[in-house]
Structures are given as C-alpha cells and as structure tokens.
C-alpha cells in the first residue's frame, strides 16, 4: 500500500453509539470502516483489506477474541486491538494465544490513549507489511538453534520442559531474575519461558525491558494464578507471545515453544517485523539504584552481546 494513502481501520462493536464515536474521533485521519457484529466484520474483511482492527470483546453471537482469531486468517497483516469493559482472564489469555493482540484497552477508554494506540498500530502495520512475506521464507540461521531459558521458582521445571521438548532443544534454567539475566549475558537465548512471579517478584519489568531493548526475544508465560490485570500488563508492556497454563501439558508446551522459536527466527532475520510487537511504556518503572533497577540496566546492556549471536 502506498504510504501516502490513508490507512484503513475497522471498528467493531454492537453498540451503535460507540461506532458513531469512533467515526467522529478518527474521521479525516483514516479511512474508517465499521461493523456492528463479528460476522458483519468478517464479511467486510473478505473484500476490504485493512491495516488495523479494533474490536469490542463482549458482543452477542461472536466475541472479540473469536472475531480476531478468524480475522487473522482473512487479513494476516492487520494489527489487532481488543476493547473490553470487564475483566475476564480466559478471554485475555485467549487474545494472546489465538488472536495475537497488539494492545488490550479497557472501557471506558481515554481518547488520547486510544488515538495514540491506533496510530502506533497503523505505523507497525505499514512498517511490517512488506517484511512479513519475506520473513516467512527466511532460511534458518546456521549453527545450533538458540536455547530456551526457563525462569521459575521450582528448579524442577526446566528439566520437565527439557524432557517434554526432547533432544532437539536446549533448555537452561534459572530460579531468580538475577540468574536469568546472567544466562542472557552468557548464552544464545531465543525464547524465555517464565512464571508471572519469581521469588514473589513480578516479572513484568524483566519481560518488558527485554522486549523493548531486545525485540527479537520471544516470551512465553507460565501461569496458574495470574489475574486479569497482570495478563493485561504482560500483553501491553511485554508483548508476550503465548500463555501456557499450569500444570504443564506436554503437547501444549511443545507446540508453543516450537512456535516461539520459529517466531524468534523470523524477528531476528527480519527486524522490521519487530514493529508489530512494540511495547507500551511501563506504568511504573523500578526506582534507579534498586535491585530491580540494576537488573534492568544490565538488560539494556545486553544488546551488543545479543547481536553477536543473531
């Protein structure tokens, strides 16, 4: 698509007043399409390619997650944003595992936040559109594949994941964030598999800082106790790739980690694609000089080390 043409944005909501608000808010800036149901949106997408899809989650007949999952098949390159007015962890996890959401926005939203988010999604869609096709055909990098770093309080989890993945994969384990950063400084890592909390500390700053400064790294979250707020943060500030629920199921784990390694390869070989996984600014950064702050500084210094491996 020519960069001088207006971006095409589709808004989907069963409430007519919200669609009217969207038209008024974005008219003149984008070519705006609207649909009042998931099915209507899918019919439109069969004939009208768009850059960004913004959908409500709770709609009769078809939820936002179901729509965005189907839309991903019809319009691979479109960026996907989910709006919701209620907290539902299963829906949030589904948005990552099935719809690959760029951002999760709570209703009622701030117009400034919404317009900024849509603008970033448009930029990402256009920057990555041409690169996506090229990335699919990229040849594997020479040498041994990168390792999978497993971060979990339970020291037995890395061995369990190694057993599930088999000998074609190399797993290294850490039980603290300090150990994890140390391994990142020493090893060629492609995928991080982490619990939401380690030693009772949330991993959001670690995951978010890694994605910001080292965007080809792909994160998978292990969860058995995550709340909706944590999951939203991990989407918006960490662009996590997938969730794996505990107790770990062998087939889900192997499929997810294999897919994550392929995603790492695509991002490493085609850096333009990383625009699709741009992270939001942290809500609260760790204080400078704190232990967490020092770890984040070490992560920022990883870039030159990691580039040696790619």
mmCIF file of N, CA, C and O in Angstrom, residues 190-291:
data_model
loop_
_atom_site.group_PDB
_atom_site.id
_atom_site.type_symbol
_atom_site.label_atom_id
_atom_site.label_comp_id
_atom_site.label_asym_id
_atom_site.label_seq_id
_atom_site.Cartn_x
_atom_site.Cartn_y
_atom_site.Cartn_z
ATOM 1 N N UNK A 190 16.823 -17.640 22.629
ATOM 2 C CA UNK A 190 15.807 -17.211 21.668
ATOM 3 C C UNK A 190 14.444 -17.027 22.298
ATOM 4 O O UNK A 190 13.668 -16.166 21.889
ATOM 5 N N UNK A 191 14.145 -17.873 23.310
ATOM 6 C CA UNK A 191 12.822 -17.870 23.934
ATOM 7 C C UNK A 191 12.983 -17.905 25.444
ATOM 8 O O UNK A 191 13.827 -18.633 25.969
ATOM 9 N N UNK A 192 12.167 -17.110 26.125
ATOM 10 C CA UNK A 192 12.105 -17.152 27.585
ATOM 11 C C UNK A 192 10.747 -17.697 27.993
ATOM 12 O O UNK A 192 9.707 -17.187 27.550
ATOM 13 N N UNK A 193 10.746 -18.732 28.811
ATOM 14 C CA UNK A 193 9.523 -19.292 29.373
ATOM 15 C C UNK A 193 9.549 -18.967 30.863
ATOM 16 O O UNK A 193 10.432 -19.431 31.591
ATOM 17 N N UNK A 194 8.614 -18.146 31.330
ATOM 18 C CA UNK A 194 8.687 -17.646 32.700
ATOM 19 C C UNK A 194 7.339 -17.683 33.396
ATOM 20 O O UNK A 194 6.297 -17.446 32.774
ATOM 21 N N UNK A 195 7.376 -17.957 34.689
ATOM 22 C CA UNK A 195 6.188 -17.767 35.511
ATOM 23 C C UNK A 195 5.925 -16.277 35.626
ATOM 24 O O UNK A 195 6.800 -15.450 35.341
ATOM 25 N N UNK A 196 4.709 -15.907 36.055
ATOM 26 C CA UNK A 196 4.368 -14.482 36.187
ATOM 27 C C UNK A 196 5.098 -13.827 37.352
ATOM 28 O O UNK A 196 5.328 -12.619 37.345
ATOM 29 N N UNK A 197 5.454 -14.626 38.365
ATOM 30 C CA UNK A 197 6.194 -14.113 39.524
ATOM 31 C C UNK A 197 7.324 -15.087 39.843
ATOM 32 O O UNK A 197 7.146 -16.301 39.745
ATOM 33 N N UNK A 198 8.470 -14.545 40.236
ATOM 34 C CA UNK A 198 9.616 -15.358 40.619
ATOM 35 C C UNK A 198 10.153 -14.816 41.934
ATOM 36 O O UNK A 198 10.397 -13.608 42.053
ATOM 37 N N UNK A 199 10.316 -15.713 42.919
ATOM 38 C CA UNK A 199 10.707 -15.285 44.261
ATOM 39 C C UNK A 199 9.767 -14.176 44.756
ATOM 40 O O UNK A 199 10.183 -13.197 45.371
ATOM 41 N N UNK A 200 8.490 -14.331 44.405
ATOM 42 C CA UNK A 200 7.413 -13.406 44.780
ATOM 43 C C UNK A 200 7.562 -12.022 44.161
ATOM 44 O O UNK A 200 6.931 -11.064 44.601
ATOM 45 N N UNK A 201 8.372 -11.899 43.116
ATOM 46 C CA UNK A 201 8.512 -10.631 42.404
ATOM 47 C C UNK A 201 7.898 -10.760 41.012
ATOM 48 O O UNK A 201 8.171 -11.730 40.295
ATOM 49 N N UNK A 202 7.084 -9.791 40.592
ATOM 50 C CA UNK A 202 6.513 -9.857 39.240
ATOM 51 C C UNK A 202 7.594 -9.742 38.181
ATOM 52 O O UNK A 202 8.575 -9.012 38.360
ATOM 53 N N UNK A 203 7.417 -10.441 37.082
ATOM 54 C CA UNK A 203 8.439 -10.448 36.024
ATOM 55 C C UNK A 203 8.159 -9.411 34.936
ATOM 56 O O UNK A 203 8.897 -9.341 33.955
ATOM 57 N N UNK A 204 7.103 -8.596 35.096
ATOM 58 C CA UNK A 204 6.710 -7.682 34.025
ATOM 59 C C UNK A 204 7.825 -6.736 33.625
ATOM 60 O O UNK A 204 8.046 -6.486 32.435
ATOM 61 N N UNK A 205 8.587 -6.187 34.592
ATOM 62 C CA UNK A 205 9.678 -5.274 34.239
ATOM 63 C C UNK A 205 10.766 -5.992 33.453
ATOM 64 O O UNK A 205 11.335 -5.447 32.500
ATOM 65 N N UNK A 206 11.069 -7.224 33.858
ATOM 66 C CA UNK A 206 12.075 -8.018 33.148
ATOM 67 C C UNK A 206 11.629 -8.284 31.717
ATOM 68 O O UNK A 206 12.372 -8.014 30.754
ATOM 69 N N UNK A 207 10.409 -8.796 31.546
ATOM 70 C CA UNK A 207 9.900 -9.149 30.221
ATOM 71 C C UNK A 207 9.773 -7.900 29.350
ATOM 72 O O UNK A 207 10.147 -7.894 28.178
ATOM 73 N N UNK A 208 9.227 -6.818 29.940
ATOM 74 C CA UNK A 208 9.027 -5.599 29.171
ATOM 75 C C UNK A 208 10.331 -4.957 28.732
ATOM 76 O O UNK A 208 10.459 -4.501 27.587
ATOM 77 N N UNK A 209 11.320 -4.911 29.623
ATOM 78 C CA UNK A 209 12.605 -4.304 29.280
ATOM 79 C C UNK A 209 13.332 -5.134 28.231
ATOM 80 O O UNK A 209 13.945 -4.599 27.307
ATOM 81 N N UNK A 210 13.248 -6.452 28.347
ATOM 82 C CA UNK A 210 13.853 -7.317 27.332
ATOM 83 C C UNK A 210 13.227 -7.067 25.962
ATOM 84 O O UNK A 210 13.924 -6.955 24.950
ATOM 85 N N UNK A 211 11.890 -6.968 25.909
ATOM 86 C CA UNK A 211 11.216 -6.772 24.624
ATOM 87 C C UNK A 211 11.536 -5.399 24.041
ATOM 88 O O UNK A 211 11.659 -5.242 22.825
ATOM 89 N N UNK A 212 11.685 -4.408 24.915
ATOM 90 C CA UNK A 212 11.979 -3.066 24.445
ATOM 91 C C UNK A 212 13.382 -2.959 23.855
ATOM 92 O O UNK A 212 13.588 -2.350 22.800
ATOM 93 N N UNK A 213 14.355 -3.573 24.518
ATOM 94 C CA UNK A 213 15.747 -3.421 24.101
ATOM 95 C C UNK A 213 16.265 -4.602 23.291
ATOM 96 O O UNK A 213 17.350 -4.518 22.706
ATOM 97 N N UNK A 214 15.516 -5.673 23.259
ATOM 98 C CA UNK A 214 15.953 -6.889 22.578
ATOM 99 C C UNK A 214 14.725 -7.532 21.948
ATOM 100 O O UNK A 214 14.275 -8.606 22.355
ATOM 101 N N UNK A 215 14.106 -6.858 20.940
ATOM 102 C CA UNK A 215 12.774 -7.237 20.468
ATOM 103 C C UNK A 215 12.679 -8.591 19.788
ATOM 104 O O UNK A 215 11.579 -9.116 19.627
ATOM 105 N N UNK A 216 13.823 -9.177 19.396
ATOM 106 C CA UNK A 216 13.729 -10.498 18.769
ATOM 107 C C UNK A 216 13.558 -11.626 19.782
ATOM 108 O O UNK A 216 13.252 -12.758 19.415
ATOM 109 N N UNK A 217 13.755 -11.335 21.061
ATOM 110 C CA UNK A 217 13.473 -12.340 22.087
ATOM 111 C C UNK A 217 11.973 -12.555 22.198
ATOM 112 O O UNK A 217 11.196 -11.601 22.159
ATOM 113 N N UNK A 218 11.560 -13.795 22.360
ATOM 114 C CA UNK A 218 10.136 -14.136 22.432
ATOM 115 C C UNK A 218 9.840 -14.707 23.812
ATOM 116 O O UNK A 218 10.563 -15.592 24.290
ATOM 117 N N UNK A 219 8.789 -14.202 24.446
ATOM 118 C CA UNK A 219 8.452 -14.616 25.811
ATOM 119 C C UNK A 219 7.170 -15.441 25.840
ATOM 120 O O UNK A 219 6.175 -15.096 25.196
ATOM 121 N N UNK A 220 7.224 -16.517 26.611
ATOM 122 C CA UNK A 220 6.060 -17.368 26.869
ATOM 123 C C UNK A 220 5.841 -17.378 28.378
ATOM 124 O O UNK A 220 6.800 -17.540 29.139
ATOM 125 N N UNK A 221 4.609 -17.189 28.810
ATOM 126 C CA UNK A 221 4.309 -17.087 30.235
ATOM 127 C C UNK A 221 3.650 -18.359 30.749
ATOM 128 O O UNK A 221 2.677 -18.856 30.166
ATOM 129 N N UNK A 222 4.205 -18.886 31.846
ATOM 130 C CA UNK A 222 3.581 -19.984 32.578
ATOM 131 C C UNK A 222 2.653 -19.376 33.627
ATOM 132 O O UNK A 222 3.051 -18.454 34.344
ATOM 133 N N UNK A 223 1.434 -19.864 33.725
ATOM 134 C CA UNK A 223 0.525 -19.266 34.698
ATOM 135 C C UNK A 223 -0.439 -20.277 35.296
ATOM 136 O O UNK A 223 -0.939 -21.153 34.612
ATOM 137 N N UNK A 224 -0.637 -20.118 36.599
ATOM 138 C CA UNK A 224 -1.711 -20.841 37.259
ATOM 139 C C UNK A 224 -2.469 -19.922 38.200
ATOM 140 O O UNK A 224 -3.525 -20.253 38.707
ATOM 141 N N UNK A 225 -1.915 -18.720 38.401
ATOM 142 C CA UNK A 225 -2.529 -17.816 39.364
ATOM 143 C C UNK A 225 -2.575 -16.364 38.885
ATOM 144 O O UNK A 225 -2.810 -15.448 39.657
ATOM 145 N N UNK A 226 -2.351 -16.134 37.590
ATOM 146 C CA UNK A 226 -2.358 -14.762 37.088
ATOM 147 C C UNK A 226 -3.749 -14.157 37.186
ATOM 148 O O UNK A 226 -4.746 -14.841 36.970
ATOM 149 N N UNK A 227 -3.813 -12.864 37.541
ATOM 150 C CA UNK A 227 -5.090 -12.181 37.499
ATOM 151 C C UNK A 227 -5.183 -11.414 36.182
ATOM 152 O O UNK A 227 -4.236 -11.332 35.408
ATOM 153 N N UNK A 228 -6.381 -10.869 35.928
ATOM 154 C CA UNK A 228 -6.605 -10.195 34.652
ATOM 155 C C UNK A 228 -5.672 -9.006 34.485
ATOM 156 O O UNK A 228 -5.149 -8.759 33.396
ATOM 157 N N UNK A 229 -5.446 -8.248 35.567
ATOM 158 C CA UNK A 229 -4.575 -7.081 35.483
ATOM 159 C C UNK A 229 -3.162 -7.441 35.082
ATOM 160 O O UNK A 229 -2.539 -6.759 34.256
ATOM 161 N N UNK A 230 -2.644 -8.535 35.660
ATOM 162 C CA UNK A 230 -1.293 -8.982 35.305
ATOM 163 C C UNK A 230 -1.221 -9.381 33.842
ATOM 164 O O UNK A 230 -0.271 -9.036 33.134
ATOM 165 N N UNK A 231 -2.242 -10.100 33.384
ATOM 166 C CA UNK A 231 -2.256 -10.538 31.987
ATOM 167 C C UNK A 231 -2.297 -9.357 31.030
ATOM 168 O O UNK A 231 -1.618 -9.353 30.002
ATOM 169 N N UNK A 232 -3.091 -8.334 31.358
ATOM 170 C CA UNK A 232 -3.164 -7.136 30.516
ATOM 171 C C UNK A 232 -1.802 -6.455 30.452
ATOM 172 O O UNK A 232 -1.341 -6.030 29.390
ATOM 173 N N UNK A 233 -1.132 -6.319 31.608
ATOM 174 C CA UNK A 233 0.198 -5.712 31.621
ATOM 175 C C UNK A 233 1.168 -6.497 30.746
ATOM 176 O O UNK A 233 1.989 -5.910 30.023
ATOM 177 N N UNK A 234 1.098 -7.812 30.815
ATOM 178 C CA UNK A 234 2.015 -8.644 30.044
ATOM 179 C C UNK A 234 1.766 -8.508 28.548
ATOM 180 O O UNK A 234 2.699 -8.616 27.745
ATOM 181 N N UNK A 235 0.511 -8.263 28.157
ATOM 182 C CA UNK A 235 0.228 -8.006 26.746
ATOM 183 C C UNK A 235 0.766 -6.642 26.341
ATOM 184 O O UNK A 235 1.539 -6.502 25.397
ATOM 185 N N UNK A 236 0.346 -5.611 27.064
ATOM 186 C CA UNK A 236 0.644 -4.248 26.643
ATOM 187 C C UNK A 236 2.100 -3.856 26.845
ATOM 188 O O UNK A 236 2.693 -3.182 25.998
ATOM 189 N N UNK A 237 2.686 -4.255 27.977
ATOM 190 C CA UNK A 237 4.048 -3.826 28.298
ATOM 191 C C UNK A 237 5.108 -4.862 27.963
ATOM 192 O O UNK A 237 6.300 -4.544 27.958
ATOM 193 N N UNK A 238 4.693 -6.100 27.693
ATOM 194 C CA UNK A 238 5.662 -7.149 27.413
ATOM 195 C C UNK A 238 5.500 -7.841 26.080
ATOM 196 O O UNK A 238 6.386 -8.566 25.648
ATOM 197 N N UNK A 239 4.348 -7.626 25.400
ATOM 198 C CA UNK A 239 4.068 -8.299 24.135
ATOM 199 C C UNK A 239 4.444 -9.785 24.199
ATOM 200 O O UNK A 239 5.159 -10.312 23.344
ATOM 201 N N UNK A 240 3.966 -10.440 25.264
ATOM 202 C CA UNK A 240 4.256 -11.861 25.396
ATOM 203 C C UNK A 240 3.599 -12.618 24.238
ATOM 204 O O UNK A 240 2.551 -12.223 23.730
ATOM 205 N N UNK A 241 4.232 -13.697 23.840
ATOM 206 C CA UNK A 241 3.817 -14.424 22.637
ATOM 207 C C UNK A 241 2.689 -15.404 22.925
ATOM 208 O O UNK A 241 1.724 -15.501 22.164
ATOM 209 N N UNK A 242 2.793 -16.134 24.017
ATOM 210 C CA UNK A 242 1.780 -17.132 24.370
ATOM 211 C C UNK A 242 1.734 -17.324 25.882
ATOM 212 O O UNK A 242 2.689 -17.010 26.593
ATOM 213 N N UNK A 243 0.625 -17.886 26.360
ATOM 214 C CA UNK A 243 0.491 -18.367 27.731
ATOM 215 C C UNK A 243 0.470 -19.891 27.715
ATOM 216 O O UNK A 243 -0.131 -20.509 26.835
ATOM 217 N N UNK A 244 1.119 -20.500 28.711
ATOM 218 C CA UNK A 244 0.990 -21.940 28.974
ATOM 219 C C UNK A 244 0.429 -22.078 30.387
ATOM 220 O O UNK A 244 0.976 -21.508 31.332
ATOM 221 N N UNK A 245 -0.660 -22.794 30.527
ATOM 222 C CA UNK A 245 -1.262 -22.950 31.848
ATOM 223 C C UNK A 245 -0.603 -24.098 32.610
ATOM 224 O O UNK A 245 -0.163 -25.083 32.024
ATOM 225 N N UNK A 246 -0.504 -23.914 33.925
ATOM 226 C CA UNK A 246 -0.014 -24.967 34.808
ATOM 227 C C UNK A 246 -1.208 -25.714 35.383
ATOM 228 O O UNK A 246 -2.249 -25.107 35.639
ATOM 229 N N UNK A 247 -1.087 -27.029 35.630
ATOM 230 C CA UNK A 247 0.071 -27.887 35.341
ATOM 231 C C UNK A 247 0.339 -27.980 33.843
ATOM 232 O O UNK A 247 -0.583 -27.939 33.031
ATOM 233 N N UNK A 248 1.615 -28.119 33.509
ATOM 234 C CA UNK A 248 2.047 -28.087 32.115
ATOM 235 C C UNK A 248 1.590 -29.342 31.379
ATOM 236 O O UNK A 248 1.812 -30.464 31.833
ATOM 237 N N UNK A 249 0.948 -29.129 30.227
ATOM 238 C CA UNK A 249 0.545 -30.239 29.361
ATOM 239 C C UNK A 249 1.603 -30.413 28.267
ATOM 240 O O UNK A 249 1.967 -29.443 27.596
ATOM 241 N N UNK A 250 2.052 -31.639 28.083
ATOM 242 C CA UNK A 250 3.173 -31.902 27.183
ATOM 243 C C UNK A 250 2.956 -31.348 25.785
ATOM 244 O O UNK A 250 3.812 -30.642 25.241
ATOM 245 N N UNK A 251 1.822 -31.663 25.161
ATOM 246 C CA UNK A 251 1.610 -31.263 23.768
ATOM 247 C C UNK A 251 1.512 -29.753 23.634
ATOM 248 O O UNK A 251 2.092 -29.161 22.709
ATOM 249 N N UNK A 252 0.786 -29.103 24.556
ATOM 250 C CA UNK A 252 0.667 -27.649 24.507
ATOM 251 C C UNK A 252 2.032 -27.000 24.638
ATOM 252 O O UNK A 252 2.365 -26.060 23.913
ATOM 253 N N UNK A 253 2.844 -27.505 25.546
ATOM 254 C CA UNK A 253 4.169 -26.938 25.789
ATOM 255 C C UNK A 253 5.053 -27.066 24.551
ATOM 256 O O UNK A 253 5.683 -26.090 24.128
ATOM 257 N N UNK A 254 5.102 -28.253 23.969
ATOM 258 C CA UNK A 254 5.996 -28.467 22.824
ATOM 259 C C UNK A 254 5.569 -27.638 21.619
ATOM 260 O O UNK A 254 6.397 -27.022 20.939
ATOM 261 N N UNK A 255 4.266 -27.608 21.344
ATOM 262 C CA UNK A 255 3.768 -26.815 20.219
ATOM 263 C C UNK A 255 4.072 -25.331 20.425
ATOM 264 O O UNK A 255 4.520 -24.635 19.517
ATOM 265 N N UNK A 256 3.841 -24.850 21.649
ATOM 266 C CA UNK A 256 4.027 -23.429 21.938
ATOM 267 C C UNK A 256 5.482 -23.017 21.849
ATOM 268 O O UNK A 256 5.823 -21.998 21.232
ATOM 269 N N UNK A 257 6.382 -23.783 22.457
ATOM 270 C CA UNK A 257 7.800 -23.421 22.441
ATOM 271 C C UNK A 257 8.378 -23.540 21.031
ATOM 272 O O UNK A 257 9.177 -22.694 20.603
ATOM 273 N N UNK A 258 7.971 -24.560 20.294
ATOM 274 C CA UNK A 258 8.435 -24.699 18.906
ATOM 275 C C UNK A 258 8.009 -23.488 18.081
ATOM 276 O O UNK A 258 8.796 -22.922 17.310
ATOM 277 N N UNK A 259 6.756 -23.079 18.250
ATOM 278 C CA UNK A 259 6.251 -21.908 17.539
ATOM 279 C C UNK A 259 6.995 -20.645 17.960
ATOM 280 O O UNK A 259 7.312 -19.783 17.129
ATOM 281 N N UNK A 260 7.297 -20.530 19.254
ATOM 282 C CA UNK A 260 8.012 -19.353 19.760
ATOM 283 C C UNK A 260 9.422 -19.263 19.176
ATOM 284 O O UNK A 260 9.901 -18.174 18.846
ATOM 285 N N UNK A 261 10.092 -20.395 19.036
ATOM 286 C CA UNK A 261 11.436 -20.390 18.435
ATOM 287 C C UNK A 261 11.379 -19.985 16.966
ATOM 288 O O UNK A 261 12.253 -19.258 16.477
ATOM 289 N N UNK A 262 10.349 -20.443 16.259
ATOM 290 C CA UNK A 262 10.185 -20.011 14.867
ATOM 291 C C UNK A 262 9.932 -18.504 14.802
ATOM 292 O O UNK A 262 10.434 -17.815 13.915
ATOM 293 N N UNK A 263 9.140 -18.003 15.756
ATOM 294 C CA UNK A 263 8.887 -16.563 15.808
ATOM 295 C C UNK A 263 10.171 -15.782 16.078
ATOM 296 O O UNK A 263 10.421 -14.740 15.469
ATOM 297 N N UNK A 264 10.998 -16.285 16.991
ATOM 298 C CA UNK A 264 12.299 -15.649 17.259
ATOM 299 C C UNK A 264 13.133 -15.578 15.987
ATOM 300 O O UNK A 264 13.756 -14.547 15.684
ATOM 301 N N UNK A 265 13.148 -16.666 15.237
ATOM 302 C CA UNK A 265 13.924 -16.688 13.995
ATOM 303 C C UNK A 265 13.412 -15.633 13.015
ATOM 304 O O UNK A 265 14.205 -14.888 12.414
ATOM 305 N N UNK A 266 12.092 -15.535 12.865
ATOM 306 C CA UNK A 266 11.528 -14.532 11.952
ATOM 307 C C UNK A 266 11.923 -13.115 12.363
ATOM 308 O O UNK A 266 12.288 -12.290 11.535
ATOM 309 N N UNK A 267 11.830 -12.835 13.658
ATOM 310 C CA UNK A 267 12.140 -11.491 14.142
ATOM 311 C C UNK A 267 13.624 -11.176 14.024
ATOM 312 O O UNK A 267 14.016 -10.046 13.723
ATOM 313 N N UNK A 268 14.467 -12.183 14.279
ATOM 314 C CA UNK A 268 15.916 -11.971 14.192
ATOM 315 C C UNK A 268 16.356 -11.742 12.747
ATOM 316 O O UNK A 268 17.233 -10.912 12.473
ATOM 317 N N UNK A 269 15.739 -12.460 11.815
ATOM 318 C CA UNK A 269 16.117 -12.351 10.414
ATOM 319 C C UNK A 269 15.504 -11.138 9.730
ATOM 320 O O UNK A 269 16.048 -10.636 8.745
ATOM 321 N N UNK A 270 14.357 -10.674 10.247
ATOM 322 C CA UNK A 270 13.644 -9.560 9.610
ATOM 323 C C UNK A 270 13.270 -8.541 10.677
ATOM 324 O O UNK A 270 12.134 -8.525 11.180
ATOM 325 N N UNK A 271 14.195 -7.667 11.065
ATOM 326 C CA UNK A 271 13.952 -6.742 12.176
ATOM 327 C C UNK A 271 12.738 -5.831 11.991
ATOM 328 O O UNK A 271 12.159 -5.369 12.971
ATOM 329 N N UNK A 272 12.330 -5.573 10.719
ATOM 330 C CA UNK A 272 11.173 -4.715 10.500
ATOM 331 C C UNK A 272 9.917 -5.277 11.174
ATOM 332 O O UNK A 272 9.011 -4.539 11.561
ATOM 333 N N UNK A 273 9.868 -6.601 11.318
ATOM 334 C CA UNK A 273 8.699 -7.231 11.936
ATOM 335 C C UNK A 273 8.562 -6.890 13.410
ATOM 336 O O UNK A 273 7.470 -7.004 13.971
ATOM 337 N N UNK A 274 9.647 -6.479 14.052
ATOM 338 C CA UNK A 274 9.559 -6.189 15.485
ATOM 339 C C UNK A 274 8.647 -5.010 15.773
ATOM 340 O O UNK A 274 8.184 -4.843 16.901
ATOM 341 N N UNK A 275 8.352 -4.185 14.748
ATOM 342 C CA UNK A 275 7.425 -3.076 14.953
ATOM 343 C C UNK A 275 6.041 -3.579 15.348
ATOM 344 O O UNK A 275 5.283 -2.877 16.028
ATOM 345 N N UNK A 276 5.714 -4.780 14.933
ATOM 346 C CA UNK A 276 4.405 -5.352 15.269
ATOM 347 C C UNK A 276 4.307 -5.707 16.755
ATOM 348 O O UNK A 276 3.210 -5.964 17.258
ATOM 349 N N UNK A 277 5.435 -5.729 17.436
ATOM 350 C CA UNK A 277 5.454 -6.152 18.841
ATOM 351 C C UNK A 277 6.036 -5.065 19.742
ATOM 352 O O UNK A 277 6.623 -5.343 20.774
ATOM 353 N N UNK A 278 5.830 -3.832 19.343
ATOM 354 C CA UNK A 278 6.286 -2.693 20.146
ATOM 355 C C UNK A 278 5.554 -2.681 21.485
ATOM 356 O O UNK A 278 4.336 -2.865 21.542
ATOM 357 N N UNK A 279 6.286 -2.455 22.559
ATOM 358 C CA UNK A 279 5.675 -2.484 23.893
ATOM 359 C C UNK A 279 5.279 -1.083 24.336
ATOM 360 O O UNK A 279 5.876 -0.082 23.933
ATOM 361 N N UNK A 280 4.249 -1.021 25.180
ATOM 362 C CA UNK A 280 3.841 0.238 25.786
ATOM 363 C C UNK A 280 4.820 0.606 26.895
ATOM 364 O O UNK A 280 5.504 -0.256 27.455
ATOM 365 N N UNK A 281 4.868 1.878 27.223
ATOM 366 C CA UNK A 281 5.733 2.329 28.313
ATOM 367 C C UNK A 281 5.253 1.726 29.625
ATOM 368 O O UNK A 281 4.056 1.550 29.834
ATOM 369 N N UNK A 282 6.176 1.358 30.525
ATOM 370 C CA UNK A 282 5.764 0.777 31.808
ATOM 371 C C UNK A 282 4.945 1.771 32.622
ATOM 372 O O UNK A 282 5.214 2.973 32.597
ATOM 373 N N UNK A 283 3.941 1.244 33.327
ATOM 374 C CA UNK A 283 3.120 2.093 34.179
ATOM 375 C C UNK A 283 3.950 2.651 35.320
ATOM 376 O O UNK A 283 3.831 3.814 35.704
ATOM 377 N N UNK A 284 4.831 1.798 35.860
ATOM 378 C CA UNK A 284 5.692 2.227 36.970
ATOM 379 C C UNK A 284 7.060 1.584 36.814
ATOM 380 O O UNK A 284 7.202 0.371 36.968
ATOM 381 N N UNK A 285 8.055 2.387 36.489
ATOM 382 C CA UNK A 285 9.412 1.870 36.332
ATOM 383 C C UNK A 285 10.046 1.661 37.698
ATOM 384 O O UNK A 285 9.736 2.377 38.653
ATOM 385 N N UNK A 286 10.955 0.674 37.819
ATOM 386 C CA UNK A 286 11.628 0.461 39.099
ATOM 387 C C UNK A 286 12.513 1.644 39.453
ATOM 388 O O UNK A 286 13.090 2.282 38.569
ATOM 389 N N UNK A 287 12.645 1.974 40.729
ATOM 390 C CA UNK A 287 13.482 3.116 41.134
ATOM 391 C C UNK A 287 14.932 2.908 40.714
ATOM 392 O O UNK A 287 15.466 1.802 40.838
ATOM 393 N N UNK A 288 15.599 3.956 40.224
ATOM 394 C CA UNK A 288 17.030 3.841 39.895
ATOM 395 C C UNK A 288 17.835 3.440 41.128
ATOM 396 O O UNK A 288 17.585 3.929 42.230
ATOM 397 N N UNK A 289 18.764 2.527 40.942
ATOM 398 C CA UNK A 289 19.591 2.095 42.057
ATOM 399 C C UNK A 289 19.028 0.934 42.833
ATOM 400 O O UNK A 289 19.747 0.300 43.613
ATOM 401 N N UNK A 290 17.730 0.615 42.637
ATOM 402 C CA UNK A 290 17.151 -0.550 43.306
ATOM 403 C C UNK A 290 17.684 -1.812 42.648
ATOM 404 O O UNK A 290 18.250 -1.775 41.551
ATOM 405 N N UNK A 291 17.496 -2.955 43.315
ATOM 406 C CA UNK A 291 17.993 -4.209 42.751
ATOM 407 C C UNK A 291 17.345 -4.483 41.398
ATOM 408 O O UNK A 291 18.024 -4.881 40.443
#
